[in-house]
Coordinates of C-alpha atoms in Angstrom, one line a residue:
Chain A
X872 CA 5.7 14.7 -20.3
X873 CA 7.9 17.7 -19.9
X874 CA 11.3 17.2 -18.3
X875 CA 11.1 17.9 -14.6
X876 CA 13.5 20.2 -12.9
X877 CA 15.7 18.2 -10.6
X878 CA 15.9 19.0 -6.9
X879 CA 18.7 21.4 -6.0
X880 CA 20.0 20.3 -2.6
X881 CA 22.1 23.4 -2.1
X882 CA 19.5 25.6 -0.2
X883 CA 18.7 22.6 2.1
X884 CA 22.3 22.0 2.9
X885 CA 23.0 25.7 3.3
X886 CA 20.1 26.0 5.8
X887 CA 21.3 23.2 8.0
X888 CA 25.0 23.5 7.5
X889 CA 27.1 20.6 8.6
X890 CA 24.3 18.7 10.4
X891 CA 22.6 17.4 7.3
X892 CA 24.6 15.3 4.8
X893 CA 23.8 15.0 1.2
X894 CA 23.8 11.3 0.1
X895 CA 23.1 12.1 -3.5
X896 CA 20.5 11.1 -6.0
X897 CA 19.9 7.4 -6.6
X898 CA 17.1 5.9 -8.6
X899 CA 15.1 9.1 -8.7
X900 CA 15.2 9.7 -4.9
X901 CA 17.5 12.3 -3.4
X902 CA 18.8 11.1 0.0
X903 CA 19.9 13.1 3.0
X904 CA 21.2 12.0 6.4
X905 CA 20.0 13.9 9.4
X906 CA 20.7 13.4 13.2
X907 CA 17.6 12.4 15.3
X908 CA 17.4 15.7 17.3
X909 CA 17.1 17.6 14.0
X910 CA 14.4 15.5 12.4
X911 CA 11.3 17.5 13.3
X912 CA 12.8 20.8 12.4
X913 CA 14.2 19.4 9.1
X914 CA 10.9 17.8 8.2
X915 CA 9.0 21.0 9.0
X916 CA 11.3 23.0 6.9
X917 CA 11.0 20.7 4.0
X918 CA 7.2 20.8 4.3
X919 CA 6.7 24.5 4.8
X920 CA 9.4 25.9 2.4
X921 CA 7.4 27.2 -0.5
X922 CA 10.0 26.2 -3.2
X923 CA 10.3 22.7 -1.8
X924 CA 6.8 21.8 -0.7
X925 CA 7.3 18.3 0.5
X926 CA 3.8 18.1 1.7
X927 CA 3.2 14.3 1.3
X928 CA 4.8 11.8 3.6
X929 CA 5.0 8.5 1.7
X930 CA 6.5 6.3 4.3
X931 CA 8.5 5.9 7.5
X932 CA 10.3 2.7 8.1
X933 CA 12.7 1.2 10.6
X934 CA 15.9 -0.7 9.6
X935 CA 18.0 -2.9 11.8
X936 CA 21.7 -3.0 10.9
X937 CA 22.5 -5.6 13.6
X938 CA 25.4 -6.1 14.6
X939 CA 26.6 -2.7 13.4
X940 CA 26.7 0.3 15.6
X941 CA 24.7 2.5 15.6
X942 CA 22.3 -0.3 15.1
X943 CA 19.1 1.2 13.9
X944 CA 17.9 3.6 11.3
X945 CA 14.6 5.5 10.7
X946 CA 14.0 6.2 7.0
X947 CA 11.5 8.8 5.8
X948 CA 10.3 9.0 2.3
X949 CA 8.8 12.4 1.3
X950 CA 7.1 13.5 -1.9
X951 CA 6.4 17.0 -3.2
X952 CA 3.1 17.1 -5.0
X953 CA 3.9 20.4 -6.6
X954 CA 7.4 19.6 -7.8
X955 CA 7.1 15.8 -8.1
X956 CA 10.3 15.3 -6.2
X957 CA 11.0 12.4 -3.9
X958 CA 13.5 12.5 -1.1
X959 CA 14.7 10.1 1.6
X960 CA 15.8 11.1 5.0
X961 CA 18.0 8.6 6.8
X962 CA 18.4 9.0 10.5
X963 CA 20.8 6.6 12.3
X964 CA 19.8 5.7 15.8
X965 CA 21.6 4.0 18.7
X966 CA 20.3 1.2 20.9
X967 CA 17.7 1.7 22.4
X968 CA 16.5 3.6 19.4
X969 CA 14.7 6.8 20.0
X970 CA 13.7 9.7 17.7
X971 CA 11.3 12.5 18.0
X972 CA 7.9 11.9 16.4
X973 CA 6.9 13.8 13.3
X974 CA 3.1 13.4 13.9
X975 CA 3.0 17.1 14.5
X976 CA 4.2 17.7 10.9
X977 CA 2.1 15.0 9.1
X978 CA -0.8 13.2 10.7
X979 CA -0.1 10.2 8.5
X980 CA 3.1 9.6 10.4
X981 CA 0.9 8.2 13.3
X982 CA 0.5 4.7 12.0
X983 CA 3.9 4.5 10.3
X984 CA 5.6 5.3 13.5
X985 CA 3.4 2.8 15.4
X986 CA 4.5 0.2 12.9
X987 CA 8.2 1.0 13.3
X988 CA 7.7 0.8 17.1
X989 CA 5.9 -2.5 16.8
X990 CA 8.5 -4.1 14.5
X991 CA 11.8 -2.5 15.6
X992 CA 11.1 -1.0 18.9
X993 CA 12.0 2.5 17.8
X994 CA 10.5 4.8 20.3
X995 CA 9.1 7.9 18.8
X996 CA 9.2 10.6 21.5
X997 CA 6.1 12.7 21.6
X998 CA 3.9 10.3 19.7
X999 CA 0.4 10.7 20.9
X1000 CA -0.5 7.0 21.0
X1001 CA 2.5 4.7 20.6
X1002 CA 1.0 1.3 20.8
X1003 CA 1.7 -1.9 18.9
X1004 CA -0.2 -1.9 15.6
X1005 CA 0.2 -5.4 14.1
X1006 CA 1.2 -7.6 16.9
X1007 CA -1.2 -8.2 19.8
X1008 CA -0.9 -6.3 23.1
X1009 CA 1.4 -8.2 25.4
X1010 CA 3.6 -9.5 22.6
X1011 CA 7.2 -9.6 23.7
X1012 CA 10.1 -8.5 21.5
X1013 CA 10.3 -6.7 18.2
X1014 CA 9.8 -9.2 15.4
X1015 CA 11.5 -7.5 12.5
X1016 CA 14.8 -7.1 14.3
X1017 CA 17.6 -9.1 12.8
X1018 CA 18.1 -11.0 16.0
X1019 CA 14.5 -12.1 16.3
X1020 CA 14.1 -15.6 14.9
X1021 CA 12.0 -15.9 11.8
X1022 CA 9.7 -18.4 13.3
X1023 CA 9.4 -16.6 16.7
X1024 CA 10.2 -18.1 20.1
X1025 CA 8.9 -21.4 21.3
X1026 CA 5.9 -21.4 23.5
X1027 CA 2.6 -23.3 24.0
X1028 CA 1.1 -21.9 20.8
X1029 CA 4.3 -22.0 18.7
X1030 CA 6.0 -25.4 18.9
X1031 CA 8.2 -24.7 15.9
X1032 CA 9.8 -21.5 17.4
X1033 CA 13.4 -21.1 18.4
X1034 CA 14.5 -21.8 21.9
X1035 CA 15.0 -18.9 24.3
X1036 CA 13.2 -15.8 25.1
X1037 CA 13.2 -12.3 23.6
X1038 CA 15.5 -9.9 25.5
X1039 CA 13.6 -8.3 28.2
X1040 CA 15.3 -5.1 29.2
X1041 CA 13.4 -2.4 31.0
X1042 CA 14.0 0.1 28.2
X1043 CA 12.6 -2.3 25.7
X1044 CA 9.5 -3.1 27.7
X1045 CA 6.4 -3.1 25.6
X1046 CA 4.4 0.1 25.8
X1047 CA 0.8 -1.0 26.2
X1048 CA -2.2 1.3 26.5
X1049 CA -3.2 2.2 30.0
X1050 CA -6.4 0.3 29.8
X1051 CA -7.4 -2.4 27.4
X1052 CA -9.9 -1.6 24.7
X1053 CA -9.8 2.1 25.6
X1054 CA -10.4 4.0 22.4
X1055 CA -7.7 6.5 21.6
X1056 CA -8.2 10.0 20.3
X1057 CA -8.8 9.7 16.6
X1058 CA -5.5 11.4 15.8
Chain B
X311 CA -28.0 -3.7 24.1
X312 CA -30.2 -4.7 27.1
X313 CA -30.0 -1.4 28.8
X314 CA -33.3 0.4 29.2
X315 CA -33.3 4.1 28.7
X316 CA -35.7 6.2 30.7
X317 CA -37.4 8.6 28.3
X318 CA -38.3 11.2 30.9
X319 CA -35.6 11.6 33.4
X320 CA -36.7 12.8 36.9
X321 CA -36.8 16.5 37.5
X322 CA -33.4 17.9 38.2
X323 CA -31.4 14.8 37.6
X324 CA -28.6 14.9 35.2
X325 CA -29.3 13.0 32.0
X326 CA -27.4 9.8 31.7
X327 CA -24.6 10.7 29.2
X328 CA -22.5 7.5 29.6
X329 CA -20.8 6.6 26.3
X330 CA -21.1 3.1 24.9
X331 CA -18.2 1.2 23.5
X332 CA -19.1 -0.8 20.5
X333 CA -16.9 -3.4 18.9
X334 CA -17.4 -3.6 15.2
X335 CA -15.7 -6.6 13.7
X336 CA -13.3 -8.3 13.3
X337 CA -15.8 -10.7 11.8
X338 CA -18.2 -8.3 10.1
X339 CA -19.2 -8.3 6.5
X340 CA -18.9 -4.6 6.0
X341 CA -15.3 -4.4 7.2
X342 CA -14.2 -6.2 4.0
X343 CA -12.0 -8.6 5.8
X344 CA -10.8 -8.7 9.4
X345 CA -10.8 -5.2 10.7
X346 CA -11.9 -4.4 14.2
X347 CA -13.2 -0.9 15.0
X348 CA -13.7 0.1 18.6
X349 CA -16.3 2.8 18.5
X350 CA -17.1 5.1 21.3
X351 CA -20.7 5.9 20.8
X352 CA -22.7 8.8 22.1
X353 CA -26.2 7.6 21.4
X354 CA -26.1 6.9 17.7
X355 CA -23.2 9.3 17.2
X356 CA -19.7 8.1 16.8
X357 CA -17.5 10.1 19.2
X358 CA -14.2 8.3 18.5
X359 CA -13.0 5.5 16.4
X360 CA -10.0 3.2 17.1
X361 CA -9.2 0.7 14.4
X362 CA -7.4 -2.4 15.5
X363 CA -5.6 -4.1 12.7
X364 CA -3.1 -6.9 12.4
X365 CA -5.4 -9.9 12.2
X366 CA -4.0 -10.8 8.9
X367 CA -0.4 -9.9 9.6
X368 CA 1.8 -12.5 7.9
X369 CA 5.2 -10.8 8.2
X370 CA 5.7 -10.3 4.5
X371 CA 8.6 -8.0 5.1
X372 CA 10.3 -10.3 7.6
X373 CA 9.7 -13.3 5.4
X374 CA 11.1 -11.6 2.3
X375 CA 14.5 -11.1 4.1
X376 CA 14.9 -14.9 3.8
X377 CA 13.5 -15.3 0.3
X378 CA 15.3 -14.8 -3.0
X379 CA 14.0 -12.0 -5.2
X380 CA 12.1 -14.3 -7.4
X381 CA 10.5 -16.1 -4.5
X382 CA 9.1 -12.8 -3.2
X383 CA 6.7 -12.5 -6.1
X384 CA 4.1 -14.9 -4.6
X385 CA 4.3 -12.9 -1.4
X386 CA 3.4 -9.7 -3.2
X387 CA 0.4 -11.4 -4.7
X388 CA -1.0 -11.8 -1.3
X389 CA -0.8 -8.1 -0.4
X390 CA -3.8 -6.7 -2.3
X391 CA -5.2 -10.0 -3.4
X392 CA -7.7 -8.3 -5.7
X393 CA -5.0 -7.1 -8.0
X394 CA -1.8 -9.2 -7.8
X395 CA -0.4 -8.1 -11.2
X396 CA 0.0 -4.5 -9.9
X397 CA 1.8 -5.7 -6.8
X398 CA 4.1 -7.9 -8.9
X399 CA 4.8 -5.0 -11.2
X400 CA 5.7 -2.7 -8.3
X401 CA 8.1 -5.2 -6.9
X402 CA 9.7 -6.1 -10.2
X403 CA 10.2 -2.4 -11.0
X404 CA 12.0 -1.8 -7.7
X405 CA 14.4 -4.7 -8.3
X406 CA 15.0 -3.8 -11.9
X407 CA 16.0 -0.3 -10.8
X408 CA 18.6 -1.8 -8.5
X409 CA 19.9 -4.0 -11.2
X410 CA 19.9 -1.2 -13.7
X411 CA 17.9 -3.1 -16.3
X412 CA 14.6 -2.6 -18.1
X413 CA 12.2 -5.2 -19.4
X414 CA 11.7 -5.4 -23.2
X415 CA 9.1 -3.2 -24.7
X416 CA 6.6 -6.0 -25.3
X417 CA 6.9 -7.1 -21.7
X418 CA 6.3 -3.6 -20.5
X419 CA 3.1 -3.4 -22.6
X420 CA 2.0 -6.8 -21.2
X421 CA 2.6 -5.7 -17.7
X422 CA 0.7 -2.5 -18.1
X423 CA -2.1 -4.3 -19.7
X424 CA -2.2 -6.8 -16.8
X425 CA -2.0 -3.9 -14.2
X426 CA -5.0 -2.3 -15.8
X427 CA -6.9 -5.5 -15.8
X428 CA -6.0 -5.7 -12.1
X429 CA -7.3 -2.2 -11.6
X430 CA -10.6 -3.2 -13.2
X431 CA -10.8 -6.2 -11.0
X432 CA -10.1 -4.2 -7.8
X433 CA -12.4 -1.3 -8.7
X434 CA -15.2 -3.7 -9.8
X435 CA -15.3 -5.2 -6.4
X436 CA -15.7 -1.9 -4.6
X437 CA -18.1 -0.6 -7.2
X438 CA -20.4 -3.4 -6.2
X439 CA -19.5 -3.8 -2.6
X440 CA -20.2 -0.2 -1.5
X441 CA -23.8 -0.3 -2.6
X442 CA -24.1 -3.7 -1.1
X443 CA -22.8 -2.4 2.3
X444 CA -25.6 0.2 2.1
X445 CA -28.3 -2.3 1.2
X446 CA -28.3 -2.4 -2.6
X447 CA -27.3 -6.0 -3.3
X448 CA -27.9 -6.0 -7.1
X449 CA -24.8 -3.9 -8.0
X450 CA -22.5 -6.4 -6.5
X451 CA -24.0 -9.3 -8.4
X452 CA -23.6 -7.5 -11.7
X453 CA -20.1 -6.3 -10.9
X454 CA -19.1 -9.9 -10.0
X455 CA -20.4 -11.0 -13.4
X456 CA -17.9 -8.8 -15.1
X457 CA -15.2 -9.6 -12.6
X458 CA -15.6 -13.2 -13.6
X459 CA -14.7 -12.3 -17.2
X460 CA -11.5 -10.7 -15.9
X461 CA -10.7 -13.7 -13.8
X462 CA -11.1 -15.9 -16.9
X463 CA -8.7 -13.7 -18.8
X464 CA -6.2 -13.9 -16.0
X465 CA -6.6 -17.6 -15.9
X466 CA -6.0 -17.8 -19.6
X467 CA -2.8 -15.9 -19.3
X468 CA -1.3 -17.1 -16.1
X469 CA -3.1 -20.3 -15.2
X470 CA -4.3 -18.8 -11.9
X471 CA -7.3 -16.7 -11.1
X472 CA -6.1 -14.8 -8.1
X473 CA -2.4 -15.2 -7.2
X474 CA -1.0 -14.8 -10.6
X475 CA 2.7 -14.3 -9.9
X476 CA 3.0 -13.4 -13.6
X477 CA 5.8 -10.8 -13.5
X478 CA 9.4 -11.7 -13.3
X479 CA 12.4 -9.5 -12.9
X480 CA 13.2 -8.4 -16.4
X481 CA 9.9 -9.3 -18.0
X482 CA 7.0 -11.6 -17.6
X483 CA 6.8 -15.4 -17.1
X484 CA 5.4 -16.2 -20.6
X485 CA 4.0 -14.6 -23.6
X486 CA 0.3 -13.8 -24.0
X487 CA -1.5 -16.8 -25.6
X488 CA -3.1 -16.2 -29.1
X489 CA -6.6 -16.9 -27.9
X490 CA -6.3 -14.1 -25.4
X491 CA -6.6 -11.3 -28.0
X492 CA -10.1 -12.0 -29.3
X493 CA -11.3 -12.4 -25.8
X494 CA -9.9 -9.2 -24.5
X495 CA -11.2 -7.2 -27.5
X496 CA -14.7 -8.7 -26.9
X497 CA -14.3 -7.6 -23.2
X498 CA -13.3 -4.1 -24.1
X499 CA -16.3 -3.8 -26.4
X500 CA -19.0 -4.9 -23.9
X501 CA -17.5 -3.6 -20.7
X502 CA -18.1 0.2 -21.1
X503 CA -21.8 -0.5 -21.5
X504 CA -21.7 -2.6 -18.3
X505 CA -20.1 0.3 -16.4
X506 CA -23.1 2.4 -17.5
X507 CA -25.3 -0.3 -16.0
X508 CA -23.7 0.0 -12.6
X509 CA -24.2 3.7 -12.7
X510 CA -27.8 3.4 -13.6
X511 CA -28.3 0.9 -10.8
X512 CA -27.3 3.4 -8.2
X513 CA -27.5 6.9 -9.6
X514 CA -31.3 7.1 -9.1
X515 CA -31.2 5.1 -5.9
X516 CA -32.2 7.6 -3.3
X517 CA -31.1 5.5 -0.4
X518 CA -27.6 5.1 -1.8
X519 CA -27.3 8.8 -2.7
X520 CA -28.6 9.9 0.7
X521 CA -26.1 7.7 2.5
X522 CA -23.1 8.7 0.4
X523 CA -23.5 12.2 -0.9
X524 CA -22.1 14.7 1.5
X525 CA -21.2 12.0 3.9
X526 CA -17.6 11.4 5.0
X527 CA -16.2 14.4 3.4
X528 CA -12.4 14.6 3.4
X529 CA -10.9 18.0 2.7
X530 CA -8.0 18.1 0.3
X531 CA -5.5 19.4 2.9
X532 CA -6.6 16.6 5.3
X533 CA -6.3 14.0 2.6
X534 CA -2.7 15.0 1.9
X535 CA -1.9 15.4 5.6
X536 CA -3.2 11.8 6.2
X537 CA -1.3 10.5 3.3
X538 CA -4.2 9.2 1.3
X539 CA -3.4 8.3 -2.3
X540 CA -5.1 6.9 -5.4
X541 CA -8.8 7.4 -5.9
X542 CA -9.3 8.4 -2.3
X543 CA -7.1 11.4 -2.8
X544 CA -8.3 12.3 -6.2
X545 CA -11.9 12.3 -5.0
X546 CA -10.9 15.1 -2.7
X547 CA -9.8 17.2 -5.7
X548 CA -6.0 16.5 -5.5
X549 CA -4.8 15.9 -9.0
X550 CA -2.1 13.4 -8.5
X551 CA -1.5 10.1 -10.4
X552 CA 1.8 8.4 -10.4
X553 CA 1.1 7.0 -13.9
X554 CA 1.1 10.5 -15.3
X555 CA 3.4 12.4 -12.9
X556 CA 6.2 9.8 -12.6
X557 CA 5.5 7.6 -15.6
X558 CA 6.9 4.1 -15.3
X559 CA 6.9 1.4 -18.0
X560 CA 5.2 2.7 -21.1
X561 CA 2.5 4.9 -19.5
X562 CA 4.1 8.0 -21.1
X563 CA 3.1 6.6 -24.5
X564 CA -0.5 6.1 -23.5
X565 CA -3.3 8.7 -23.5
X566 CA -5.5 8.8 -20.5
X567 CA -7.3 11.2 -18.2
X568 CA -6.7 11.5 -14.5
X569 CA -10.1 11.4 -12.9
X570 CA -10.7 13.8 -10.0
X571 CA -13.8 14.9 -8.1
X572 CA -14.1 17.9 -5.8
X573 CA -16.7 16.8 -3.4
X574 CA -14.5 14.5 -1.3
X575 CA -17.5 12.5 0.0
X576 CA -18.2 8.8 -0.2
X577 CA -20.1 9.2 -3.5
X578 CA -17.2 11.1 -5.1
X579 CA -14.8 8.2 -4.2
X580 CA -17.2 5.7 -5.7
X581 CA -17.6 7.9 -8.9
X582 CA -13.8 8.3 -9.2
X583 CA -13.4 4.5 -9.3
X584 CA -16.2 4.0 -11.8
X585 CA -14.7 6.6 -14.1
X586 CA -11.2 5.2 -13.7
X587 CA -12.6 1.9 -15.0
X588 CA -13.5 3.7 -18.3
X589 CA -9.9 5.0 -18.5
X590 CA -8.5 1.6 -17.8
X591 CA -10.5 0.2 -20.7
X592 CA -9.0 2.9 -22.9
X593 CA -5.5 2.0 -21.7
X594 CA -6.0 -1.6 -22.4
X595 CA -7.2 -0.9 -25.9
X596 CA -4.2 1.3 -26.5
X597 CA -1.9 -1.4 -25.2
X598 CA -3.4 -3.9 -27.6
X599 CA -3.1 -1.5 -30.5
X600 CA 0.5 -0.5 -29.8
X601 CA 1.9 -3.7 -28.5
X602 CA 5.0 -4.6 -30.6
X603 CA 6.3 -8.1 -31.3
X604 CA 9.5 -9.1 -29.6
X605 CA 10.8 -10.8 -26.5
X606 CA 8.7 -10.9 -23.3
X607 CA 11.7 -11.6 -21.1
X608 CA 15.1 -9.9 -20.9
X609 CA 18.0 -11.8 -22.5
X610 CA 20.2 -12.0 -19.5
X611 CA 20.8 -15.7 -18.5
X612 CA 22.0 -14.7 -15.0
X613 CA 18.7 -13.0 -14.2
X614 CA 16.0 -14.6 -16.3
X615 CA 15.5 -18.1 -17.6
X616 CA 16.3 -18.3 -21.3
X617 CA 13.2 -18.2 -23.5
X618 CA 14.7 -20.8 -25.8
X619 CA 14.9 -23.9 -23.5
X620 CA 17.0 -25.8 -26.1
X621 CA 19.9 -23.7 -25.2
X622 CA 19.9 -25.2 -21.7
X623 CA 19.9 -28.7 -23.2
X624 CA 22.7 -28.1 -25.6
X625 CA 25.1 -25.6 -24.0
X626 CA 27.1 -26.4 -20.8
X627 CA 27.4 -22.7 -20.0
X628 CA 23.6 -22.2 -20.3
X629 CA 23.0 -25.3 -18.2
X630 CA 25.2 -24.0 -15.4
X631 CA 23.5 -20.6 -15.4
X632 CA 20.1 -22.2 -15.4
X633 CA 21.1 -24.3 -12.4
X634 CA 22.6 -21.4 -10.6
X635 CA 19.6 -19.3 -11.2
X636 CA 17.1 -22.0 -10.0
X637 CA 19.2 -23.0 -7.0
X638 CA 20.5 -19.7 -5.7
X639 CA 18.7 -16.9 -7.4
X640 CA 20.5 -13.9 -8.7
X641 CA 22.6 -11.3 -6.9
X642 CA 21.4 -7.7 -6.8
X643 CA 24.0 -4.9 -6.4
X644 CA 24.2 -3.3 -3.0
X645 CA 22.1 -0.1 -2.8
X646 CA 18.8 1.3 -1.9
X647 CA 15.7 2.0 -4.0
X648 CA 12.2 3.3 -3.4
X649 CA 10.0 2.7 -6.3
X650 CA 6.3 3.5 -6.3
X651 CA 3.5 2.8 -8.8
X652 CA -0.1 3.8 -9.0
X653 CA -1.8 0.6 -7.8
X654 CA -5.6 0.5 -7.8
X655 CA -5.6 1.5 -4.1
X656 CA -3.0 4.3 -4.4
X657 CA 0.7 4.6 -4.1
X658 CA 2.2 1.2 -3.7
X659 CA 5.9 1.6 -3.0
X660 CA 8.7 -0.9 -2.4
X661 CA 11.7 0.3 -0.4
X662 CA 14.5 -2.3 -0.8
X663 CA 17.9 -2.2 0.8
X664 CA 20.2 -4.7 -0.9
X665 CA 23.5 -5.8 0.6
X666 CA 24.6 -7.4 -2.6
X667 CA 23.3 -10.8 -1.9
X668 CA 20.4 -12.8 -3.5
X669 CA 18.0 -11.8 -0.8
X670 CA 16.9 -8.3 0.2
X671 CA 18.5 -7.0 3.4
X672 CA 15.3 -5.1 4.1
X673 CA 12.1 -4.7 2.2
X674 CA 9.5 -2.3 3.2
X675 CA 6.1 -2.2 1.6
X676 CA 4.4 1.1 1.5
X677 CA 0.9 -0.3 1.4
X678 CA -1.7 2.1 0.1
X679 CA -4.6 0.5 2.0
X680 CA -2.7 0.8 5.3
X681 CA -2.4 4.5 4.9
X682 CA -5.8 5.0 3.4
X683 CA -7.4 3.5 6.4
X684 CA -6.2 6.5 8.4
X685 CA -8.7 8.4 6.3
X686 CA -11.2 7.4 9.0
X687 CA -9.6 10.1 11.1
X688 CA -10.1 12.9 8.6
X689 CA -13.8 12.5 7.6
X690 CA -16.2 15.2 8.3
X691 CA -20.0 14.8 8.4
X692 CA -19.8 11.1 9.2
X693 CA -21.6 11.3 12.5
X694 CA -23.7 8.3 12.7
X695 CA -22.7 4.7 13.2
X696 CA -24.3 3.8 9.9
X697 CA -22.1 6.4 8.2
X698 CA -19.1 4.6 9.4
X699 CA -19.9 1.7 7.1
X700 CA -20.3 4.0 4.1
X701 CA -17.0 5.7 4.9
X702 CA -15.2 2.5 5.4
X703 CA -16.6 1.0 2.2
X704 CA -15.7 4.0 0.2
X705 CA -12.1 4.1 1.5
X706 CA -11.8 0.6 0.0
X707 CA -9.2 -0.9 2.3
X708 CA -8.1 -4.5 1.5
X709 CA -7.2 -5.9 4.8
X710 CA -4.5 -8.3 3.5
X711 CA -2.6 -5.2 2.3
X712 CA -3.3 -3.2 5.5
X713 CA -1.8 -6.0 7.6
X714 CA 1.0 -7.1 5.2

């Protein structure tokens, strides 16, 4: 196996100036921090730039840093098939968390973003079909948030759950499909 | 369907073009688990497909936040339950990167050997299950016969057939037993001929060929765009294998070919897996030939139990460390890691954020089946309802991994 050329972050940082921060290379993944409003442009640049070629989106995930502020984070893991580089984009989000969707850049982002919405309530603006993916329709709350009890909330079906109710704020209301069982455009 | 269709509509009347919603699953044998597909049908054509998943959601990621690192191994077993050793390996590698340690060489060989056995086990199931979905039952029965041999081998090593939990951070749980070596050599000898048998069972089966060749074609650019990985991606002609391109453990010392196909159809995906089994047998043989003697567990009493148990009985220091490790687990330095391996289904990645405690602050599983299932949206020439079954079978999702 020939030694791979490491990723040079200078052109990326030069292109976006102060707005993108270099978090350095750790365990083989180069990390960057980007603000939410820049995320689509940043991703598109990383994908379309011929010398970088980050054409493969490995993963998108949400993180909850409760009780820190800003509380949430969306983390993107990208891979370049041509150069065999991995990078991570970290995007800190306030509460309620909202970030533009990158489905227009990679179609695979569709389900990853639905998962992050389902588990953390991160709203991906411009997502074509932002429904819950794992939990059932009508489920209240976002189960992977740090303030959501591990055993859920007590109700008729869950006698071992914690007392209380998930916070119901209008901005956190679940986003259900307009009609049940209506098929959605296949991406 | 009780609706009666009029064959000759009255003159001038618009034909009835109402679309039918069909619910396939969640309890359906060809969905390989509990997957529900809501299909919008136009006659026998599938106009749209909407997969509903989550029936097996167990909250692996949430649970792991309250488990110590060693306790998480059994959770990873239950992701892709056909190949737990791969999942264990992926998780162990991620934690080891955070700790800045590496398993001893012998342990790395054992892990790779186990991961390749797991690959065989996973691929064997789909090699037989895809023809079965399409009506050729025989292949599955033969594949299960060989899978049973692998199960026996796993049982011999770990004591468990399915949920092996064999890896540990810094090595494996125990050394390979002496009686394992003649058995695995025997297996490596007979298995390649058996692979030929499976091929001969279907390669002249006209029904199987008609239903898989040219059906469900995924173009390479679509496959990348949809994030497919593993054999599903390679069947579309994209030459990417993490074992070769980002070698982990001792894969850089082994010689193997990355199998690709250009067709991108259901048959190509099936062929890719069959050929990968041949490569896996080669890898196992090389592991056996190269495996050195030595420890199977790292010598760090704060992370791994000492191999020599008498130490614990004779030394106060060792006893305290042993107690500490059993009762509280070990602390992992604060930091973040994303570590991916080539699991049988594709890129299996673990993203772990550690806050310096014994439990992960956040663990995200990049489950290959979850992403591969989106391949349903990128298939061309899968028009009929019956093609849906072929496409689904060839994408080989394991629902436990999809739902995490």
